[in-house]
JSON list of C-alpha atoms in Angstrom, two decimals:
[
{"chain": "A", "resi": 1, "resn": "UNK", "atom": "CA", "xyz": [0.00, 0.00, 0.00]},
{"chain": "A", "resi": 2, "resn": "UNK", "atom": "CA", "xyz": [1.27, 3.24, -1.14]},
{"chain": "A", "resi": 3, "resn": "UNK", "atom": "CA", "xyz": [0.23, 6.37, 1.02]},
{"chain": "A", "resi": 4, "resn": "UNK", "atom": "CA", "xyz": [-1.44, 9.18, -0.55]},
{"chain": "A", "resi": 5, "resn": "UNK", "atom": "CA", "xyz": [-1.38, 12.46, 0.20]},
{"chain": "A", "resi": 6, "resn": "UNK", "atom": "CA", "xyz": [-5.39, 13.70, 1.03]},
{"chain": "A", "resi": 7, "resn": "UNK", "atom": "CA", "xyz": [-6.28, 16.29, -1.88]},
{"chain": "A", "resi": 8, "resn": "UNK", "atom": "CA", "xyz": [-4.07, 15.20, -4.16]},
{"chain": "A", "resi": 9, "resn": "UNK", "atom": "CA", "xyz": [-5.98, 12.63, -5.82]},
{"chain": "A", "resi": 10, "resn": "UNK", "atom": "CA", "xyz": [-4.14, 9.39, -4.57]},
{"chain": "A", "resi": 11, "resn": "UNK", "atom": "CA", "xyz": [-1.04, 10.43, -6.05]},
{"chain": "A", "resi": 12, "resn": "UNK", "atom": "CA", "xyz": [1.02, 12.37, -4.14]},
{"chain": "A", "resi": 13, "resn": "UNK", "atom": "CA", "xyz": [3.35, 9.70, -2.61]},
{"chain": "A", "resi": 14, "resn": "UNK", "atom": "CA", "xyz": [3.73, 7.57, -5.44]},
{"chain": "A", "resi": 15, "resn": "UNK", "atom": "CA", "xyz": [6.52, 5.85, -5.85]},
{"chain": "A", "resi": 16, "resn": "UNK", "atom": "CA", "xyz": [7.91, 7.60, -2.75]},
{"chain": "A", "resi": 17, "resn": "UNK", "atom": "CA", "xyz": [8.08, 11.14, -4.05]},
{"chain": "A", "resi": 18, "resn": "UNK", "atom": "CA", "xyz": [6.09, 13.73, -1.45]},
{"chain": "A", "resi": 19, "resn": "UNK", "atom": "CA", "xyz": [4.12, 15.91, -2.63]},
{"chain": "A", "resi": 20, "resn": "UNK", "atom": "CA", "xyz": [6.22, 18.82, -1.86]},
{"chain": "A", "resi": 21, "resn": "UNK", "atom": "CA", "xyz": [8.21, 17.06, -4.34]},
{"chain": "A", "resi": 22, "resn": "UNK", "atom": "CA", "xyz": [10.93, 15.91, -2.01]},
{"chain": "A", "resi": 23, "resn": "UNK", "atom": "CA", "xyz": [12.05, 12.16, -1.50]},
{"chain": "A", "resi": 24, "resn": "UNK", "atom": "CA", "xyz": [11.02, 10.00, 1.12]},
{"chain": "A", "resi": 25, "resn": "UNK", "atom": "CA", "xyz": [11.38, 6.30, 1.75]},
{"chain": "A", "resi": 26, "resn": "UNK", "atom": "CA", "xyz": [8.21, 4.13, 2.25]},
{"chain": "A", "resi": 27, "resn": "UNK", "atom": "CA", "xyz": [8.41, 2.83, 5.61]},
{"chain": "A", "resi": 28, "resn": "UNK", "atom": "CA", "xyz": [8.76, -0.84, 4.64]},
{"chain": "A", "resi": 29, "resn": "UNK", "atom": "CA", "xyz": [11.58, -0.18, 2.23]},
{"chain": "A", "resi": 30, "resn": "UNK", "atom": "CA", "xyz": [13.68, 1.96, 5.25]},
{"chain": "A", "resi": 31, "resn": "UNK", "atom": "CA", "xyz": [13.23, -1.38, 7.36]},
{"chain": "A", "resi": 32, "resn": "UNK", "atom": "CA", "xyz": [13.86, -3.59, 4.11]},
{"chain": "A", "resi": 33, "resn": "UNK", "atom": "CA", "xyz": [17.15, -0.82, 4.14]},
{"chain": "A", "resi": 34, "resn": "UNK", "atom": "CA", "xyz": [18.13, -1.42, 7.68]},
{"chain": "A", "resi": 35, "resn": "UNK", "atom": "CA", "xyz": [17.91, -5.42, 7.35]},
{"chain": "A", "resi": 36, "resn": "UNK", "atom": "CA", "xyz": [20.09, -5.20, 4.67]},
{"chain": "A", "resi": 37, "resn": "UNK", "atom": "CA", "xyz": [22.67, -3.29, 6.40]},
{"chain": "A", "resi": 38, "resn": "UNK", "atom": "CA", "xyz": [22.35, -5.60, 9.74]},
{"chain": "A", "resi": 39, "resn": "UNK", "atom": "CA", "xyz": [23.21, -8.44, 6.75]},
{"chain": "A", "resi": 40, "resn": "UNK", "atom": "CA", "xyz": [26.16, -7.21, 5.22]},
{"chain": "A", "resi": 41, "resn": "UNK", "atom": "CA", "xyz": [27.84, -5.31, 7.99]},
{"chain": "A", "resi": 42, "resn": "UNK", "atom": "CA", "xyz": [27.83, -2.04, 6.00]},
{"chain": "A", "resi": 43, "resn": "UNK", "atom": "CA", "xyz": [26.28, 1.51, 6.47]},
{"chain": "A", "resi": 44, "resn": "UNK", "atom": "CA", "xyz": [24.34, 2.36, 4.23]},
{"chain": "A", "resi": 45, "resn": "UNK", "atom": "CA", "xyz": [25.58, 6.14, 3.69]},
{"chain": "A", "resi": 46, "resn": "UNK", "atom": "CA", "xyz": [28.06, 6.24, 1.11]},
{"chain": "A", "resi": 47, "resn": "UNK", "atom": "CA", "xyz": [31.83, 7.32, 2.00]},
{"chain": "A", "resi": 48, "resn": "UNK", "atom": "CA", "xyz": [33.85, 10.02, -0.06]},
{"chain": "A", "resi": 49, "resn": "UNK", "atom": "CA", "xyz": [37.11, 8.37, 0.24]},
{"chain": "A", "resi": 50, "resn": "UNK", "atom": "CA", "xyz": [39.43, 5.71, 1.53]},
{"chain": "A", "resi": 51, "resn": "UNK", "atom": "CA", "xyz": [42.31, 5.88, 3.07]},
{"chain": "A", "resi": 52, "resn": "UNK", "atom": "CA", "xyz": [45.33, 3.34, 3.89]},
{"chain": "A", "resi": 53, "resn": "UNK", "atom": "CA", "xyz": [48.11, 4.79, 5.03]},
{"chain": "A", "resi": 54, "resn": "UNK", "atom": "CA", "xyz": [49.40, 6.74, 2.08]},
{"chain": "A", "resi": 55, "resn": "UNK", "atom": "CA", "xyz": [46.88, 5.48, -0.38]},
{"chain": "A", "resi": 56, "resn": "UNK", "atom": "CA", "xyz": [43.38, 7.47, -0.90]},
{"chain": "A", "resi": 57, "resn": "UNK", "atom": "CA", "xyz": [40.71, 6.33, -3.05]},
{"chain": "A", "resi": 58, "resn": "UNK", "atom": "CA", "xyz": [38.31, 9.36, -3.54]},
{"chain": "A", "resi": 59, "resn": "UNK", "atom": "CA", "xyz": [35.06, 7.29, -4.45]},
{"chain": "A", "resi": 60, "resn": "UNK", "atom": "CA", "xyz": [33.44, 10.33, -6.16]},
{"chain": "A", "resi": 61, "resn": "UNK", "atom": "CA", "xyz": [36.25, 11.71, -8.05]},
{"chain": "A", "resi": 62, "resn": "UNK", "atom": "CA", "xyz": [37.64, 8.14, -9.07]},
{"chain": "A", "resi": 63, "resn": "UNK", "atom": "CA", "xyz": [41.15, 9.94, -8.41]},
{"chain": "A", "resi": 64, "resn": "UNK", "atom": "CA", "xyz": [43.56, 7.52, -6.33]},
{"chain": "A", "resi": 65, "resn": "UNK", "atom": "CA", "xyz": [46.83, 9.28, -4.58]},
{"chain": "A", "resi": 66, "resn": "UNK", "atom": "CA", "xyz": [49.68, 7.26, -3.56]},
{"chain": "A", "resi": 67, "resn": "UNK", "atom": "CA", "xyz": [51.99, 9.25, -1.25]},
{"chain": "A", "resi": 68, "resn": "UNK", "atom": "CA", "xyz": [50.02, 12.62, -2.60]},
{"chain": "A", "resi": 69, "resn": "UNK", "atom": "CA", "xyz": [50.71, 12.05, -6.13]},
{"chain": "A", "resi": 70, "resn": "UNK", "atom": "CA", "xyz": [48.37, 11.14, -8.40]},
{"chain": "A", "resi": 71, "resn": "UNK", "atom": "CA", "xyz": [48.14, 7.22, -9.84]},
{"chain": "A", "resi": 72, "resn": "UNK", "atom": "CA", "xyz": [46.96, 6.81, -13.05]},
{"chain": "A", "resi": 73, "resn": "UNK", "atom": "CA", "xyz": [44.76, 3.57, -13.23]},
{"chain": "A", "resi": 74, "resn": "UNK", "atom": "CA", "xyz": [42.30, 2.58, -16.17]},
{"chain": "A", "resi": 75, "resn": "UNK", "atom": "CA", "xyz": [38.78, 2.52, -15.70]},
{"chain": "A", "resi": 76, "resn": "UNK", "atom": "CA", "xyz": [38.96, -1.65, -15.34]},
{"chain": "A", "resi": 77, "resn": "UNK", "atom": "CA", "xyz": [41.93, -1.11, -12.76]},
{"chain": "A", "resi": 78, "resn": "UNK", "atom": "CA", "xyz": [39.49, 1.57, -10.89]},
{"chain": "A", "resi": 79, "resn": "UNK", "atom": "CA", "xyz": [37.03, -0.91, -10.58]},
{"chain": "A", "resi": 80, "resn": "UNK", "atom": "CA", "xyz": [38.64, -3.57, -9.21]},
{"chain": "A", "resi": 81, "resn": "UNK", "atom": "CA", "xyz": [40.50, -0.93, -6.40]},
{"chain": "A", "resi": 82, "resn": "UNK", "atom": "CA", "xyz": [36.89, -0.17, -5.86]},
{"chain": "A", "resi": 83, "resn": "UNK", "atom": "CA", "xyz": [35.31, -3.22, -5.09]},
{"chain": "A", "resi": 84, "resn": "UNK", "atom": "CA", "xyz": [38.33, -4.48, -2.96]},
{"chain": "A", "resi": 85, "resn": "UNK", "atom": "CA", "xyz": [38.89, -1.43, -0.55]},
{"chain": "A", "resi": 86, "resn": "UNK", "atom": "CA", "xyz": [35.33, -1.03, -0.33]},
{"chain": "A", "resi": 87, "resn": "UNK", "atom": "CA", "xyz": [35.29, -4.46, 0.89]},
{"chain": "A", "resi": 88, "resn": "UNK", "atom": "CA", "xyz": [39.03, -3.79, 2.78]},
{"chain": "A", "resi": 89, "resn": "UNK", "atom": "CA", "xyz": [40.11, -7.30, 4.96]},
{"chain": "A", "resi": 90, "resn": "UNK", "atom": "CA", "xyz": [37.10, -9.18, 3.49]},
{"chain": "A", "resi": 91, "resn": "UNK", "atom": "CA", "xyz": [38.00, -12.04, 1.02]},
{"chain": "A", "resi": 92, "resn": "UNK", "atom": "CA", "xyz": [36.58, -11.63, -2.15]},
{"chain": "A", "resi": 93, "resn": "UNK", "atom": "CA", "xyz": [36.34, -14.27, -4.73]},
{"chain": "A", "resi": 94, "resn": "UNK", "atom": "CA", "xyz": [37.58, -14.59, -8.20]},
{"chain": "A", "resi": 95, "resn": "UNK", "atom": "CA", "xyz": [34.09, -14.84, -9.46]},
{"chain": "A", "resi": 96, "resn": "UNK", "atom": "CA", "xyz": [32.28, -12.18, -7.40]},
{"chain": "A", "resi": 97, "resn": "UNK", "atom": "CA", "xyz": [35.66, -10.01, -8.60]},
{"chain": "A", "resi": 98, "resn": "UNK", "atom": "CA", "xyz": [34.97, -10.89, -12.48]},
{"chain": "A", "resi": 99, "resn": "UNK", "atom": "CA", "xyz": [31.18, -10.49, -12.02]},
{"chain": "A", "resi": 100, "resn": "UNK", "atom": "CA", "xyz": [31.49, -6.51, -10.41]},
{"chain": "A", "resi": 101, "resn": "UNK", "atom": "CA", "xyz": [33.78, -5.24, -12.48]},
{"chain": "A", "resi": 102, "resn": "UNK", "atom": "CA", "xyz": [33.68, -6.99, -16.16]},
{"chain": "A", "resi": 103, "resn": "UNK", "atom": "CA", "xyz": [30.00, -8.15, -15.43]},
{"chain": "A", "resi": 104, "resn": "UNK", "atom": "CA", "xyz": [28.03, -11.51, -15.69]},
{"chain": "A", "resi": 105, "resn": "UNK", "atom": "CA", "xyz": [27.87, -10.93, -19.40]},
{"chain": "A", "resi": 106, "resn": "UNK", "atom": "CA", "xyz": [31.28, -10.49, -20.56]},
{"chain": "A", "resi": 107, "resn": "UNK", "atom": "CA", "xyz": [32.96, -13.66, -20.74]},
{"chain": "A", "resi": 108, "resn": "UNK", "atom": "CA", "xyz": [36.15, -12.38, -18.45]},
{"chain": "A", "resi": 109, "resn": "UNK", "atom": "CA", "xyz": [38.18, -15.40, -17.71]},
{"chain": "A", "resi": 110, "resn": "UNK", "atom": "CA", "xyz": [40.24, -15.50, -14.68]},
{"chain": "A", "resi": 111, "resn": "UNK", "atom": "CA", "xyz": [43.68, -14.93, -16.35]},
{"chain": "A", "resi": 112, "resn": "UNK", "atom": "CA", "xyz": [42.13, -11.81, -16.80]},
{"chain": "A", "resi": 113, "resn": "UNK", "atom": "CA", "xyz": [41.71, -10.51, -13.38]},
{"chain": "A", "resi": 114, "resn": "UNK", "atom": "CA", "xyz": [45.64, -12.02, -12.56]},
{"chain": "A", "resi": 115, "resn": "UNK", "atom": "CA", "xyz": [46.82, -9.57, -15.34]},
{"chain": "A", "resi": 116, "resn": "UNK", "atom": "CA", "xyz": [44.83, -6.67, -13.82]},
{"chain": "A", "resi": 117, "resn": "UNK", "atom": "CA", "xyz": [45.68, -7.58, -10.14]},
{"chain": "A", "resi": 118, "resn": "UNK", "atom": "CA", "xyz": [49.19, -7.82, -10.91]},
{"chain": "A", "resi": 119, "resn": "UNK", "atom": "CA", "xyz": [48.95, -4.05, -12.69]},
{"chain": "A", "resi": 120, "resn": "UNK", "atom": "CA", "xyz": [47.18, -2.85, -9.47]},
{"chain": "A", "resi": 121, "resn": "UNK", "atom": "CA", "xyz": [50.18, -4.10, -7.50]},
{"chain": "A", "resi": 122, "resn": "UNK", "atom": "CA", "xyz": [53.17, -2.87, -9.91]},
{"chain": "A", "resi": 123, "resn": "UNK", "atom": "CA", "xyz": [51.25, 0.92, -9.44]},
{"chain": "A", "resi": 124, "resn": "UNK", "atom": "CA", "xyz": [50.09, 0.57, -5.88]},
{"chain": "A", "resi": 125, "resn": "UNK", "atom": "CA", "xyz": [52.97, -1.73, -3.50]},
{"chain": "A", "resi": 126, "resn": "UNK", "atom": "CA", "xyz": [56.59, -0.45, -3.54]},
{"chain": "A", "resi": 127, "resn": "UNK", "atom": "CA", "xyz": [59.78, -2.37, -2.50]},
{"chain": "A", "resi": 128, "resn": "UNK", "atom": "CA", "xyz": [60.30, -3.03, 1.05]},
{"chain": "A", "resi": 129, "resn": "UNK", "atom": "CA", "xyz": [56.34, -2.36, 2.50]},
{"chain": "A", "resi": 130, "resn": "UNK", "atom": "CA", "xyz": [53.64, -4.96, 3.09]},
{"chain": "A", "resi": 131, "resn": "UNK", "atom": "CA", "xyz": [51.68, -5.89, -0.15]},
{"chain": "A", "resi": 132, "resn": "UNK", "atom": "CA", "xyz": [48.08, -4.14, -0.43]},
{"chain": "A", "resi": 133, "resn": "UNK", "atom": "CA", "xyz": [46.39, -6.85, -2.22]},
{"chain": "A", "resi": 134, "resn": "UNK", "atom": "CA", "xyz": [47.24, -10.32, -1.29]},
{"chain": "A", "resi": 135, "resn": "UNK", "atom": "CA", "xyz": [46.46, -13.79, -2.96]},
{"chain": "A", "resi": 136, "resn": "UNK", "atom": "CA", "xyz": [44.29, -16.75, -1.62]},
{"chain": "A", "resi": 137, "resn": "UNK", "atom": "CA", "xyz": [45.66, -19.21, -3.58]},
{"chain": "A", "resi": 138, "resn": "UNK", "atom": "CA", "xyz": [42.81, -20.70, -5.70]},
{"chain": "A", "resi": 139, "resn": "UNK", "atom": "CA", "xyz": [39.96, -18.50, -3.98]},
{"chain": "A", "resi": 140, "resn": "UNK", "atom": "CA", "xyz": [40.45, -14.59, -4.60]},
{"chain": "A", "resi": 141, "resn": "UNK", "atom": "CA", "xyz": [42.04, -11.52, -3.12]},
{"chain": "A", "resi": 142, "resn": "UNK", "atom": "CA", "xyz": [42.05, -9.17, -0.34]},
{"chain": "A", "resi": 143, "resn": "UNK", "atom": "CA", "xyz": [43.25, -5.82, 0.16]},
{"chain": "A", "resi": 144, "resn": "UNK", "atom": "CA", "xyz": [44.82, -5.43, 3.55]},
{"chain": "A", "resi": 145, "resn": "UNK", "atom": "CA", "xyz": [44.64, -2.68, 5.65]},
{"chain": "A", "resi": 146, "resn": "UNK", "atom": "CA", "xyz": [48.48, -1.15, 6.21]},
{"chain": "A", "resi": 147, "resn": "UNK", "atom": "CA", "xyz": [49.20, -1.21, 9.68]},
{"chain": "A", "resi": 148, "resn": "UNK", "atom": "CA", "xyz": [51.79, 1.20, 10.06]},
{"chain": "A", "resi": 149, "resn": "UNK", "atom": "CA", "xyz": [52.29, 4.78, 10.31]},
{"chain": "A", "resi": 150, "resn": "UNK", "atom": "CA", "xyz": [49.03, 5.93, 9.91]},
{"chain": "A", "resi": 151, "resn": "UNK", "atom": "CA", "xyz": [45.88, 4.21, 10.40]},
{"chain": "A", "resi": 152, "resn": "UNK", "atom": "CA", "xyz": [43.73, 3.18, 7.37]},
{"chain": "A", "resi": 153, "resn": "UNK", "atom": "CA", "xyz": [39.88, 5.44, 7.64]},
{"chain": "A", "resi": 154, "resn": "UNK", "atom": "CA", "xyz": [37.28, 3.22, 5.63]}
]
């Protein structure tokens, strides 16, 4: 049952627009919302940027800084940084990987997402520090929080 708004001839609420033209969420979707986010262990407001140690993801912008200079990452590279900081100490598997960022119906084939991890690394991990994005051999990757100087703000 949608509400209407009295006056407005049983359509002011439809499909959760107010009649003041503002949005509002029917109560049943909110609690759908908040069951959702009990699931999955995520808030549901969306965050700006990421930040681990000297790496920041800027979720709006797409722009990634290493150290404060810019990194220069292709749009299939940006999408797999995405869905693994956004998901930062969570293992995520090679198909759930291939599925986000080449989708369900492009045939991407799992050599693919080596070659991509593998350019993620060569512009992301430098000599001597803890890798970002490690390997579970025969499962999928996870990017790991640095745990030095400066604490990582997800």
């Amino acid at each position: 049952h949608i509400p209407s708004h009295a006056g407005s001839g049983g359509s002011g609420w439809a499909r959760g627009a107010r009649p003041d033209g503002s949005a509002d969420l029917d109560p049943v979707v909110h609690r759908h919302a908040e069951r959702v986010q009990r699931h999955i262990g995520e808030p549901l407001r969306v965050a700006r940027a990421a930040v681990a140690g000297d790496l920041a993801v800027h979720f709006q912008t797409h722009q990634v800084t290493l150290r404060g200079q810019d990194v220069k990452l292709t749009a299939v590279e940006y999408k797999l940084l995405y869905h693994l900081v956004r998901n930062a100490g969570r293992l995520m598997p090679r198909e759930a990987l291939l599925d986000r960022v080449w989708g369900k119906e492009y045939d991407a084939t799992e050599h693919y997402l080596r070659v991509f991890i593998s350019r993620l690394r060569s512009k992301l991990e430098t000599a001597g520090r803890a890798p970002l994005i490690t390997t579970e051999r025969g499962v999928g990757y996870r990017f790991v929080r640095p745990t030095s100087d400066s604490p990582a703000q997800f």
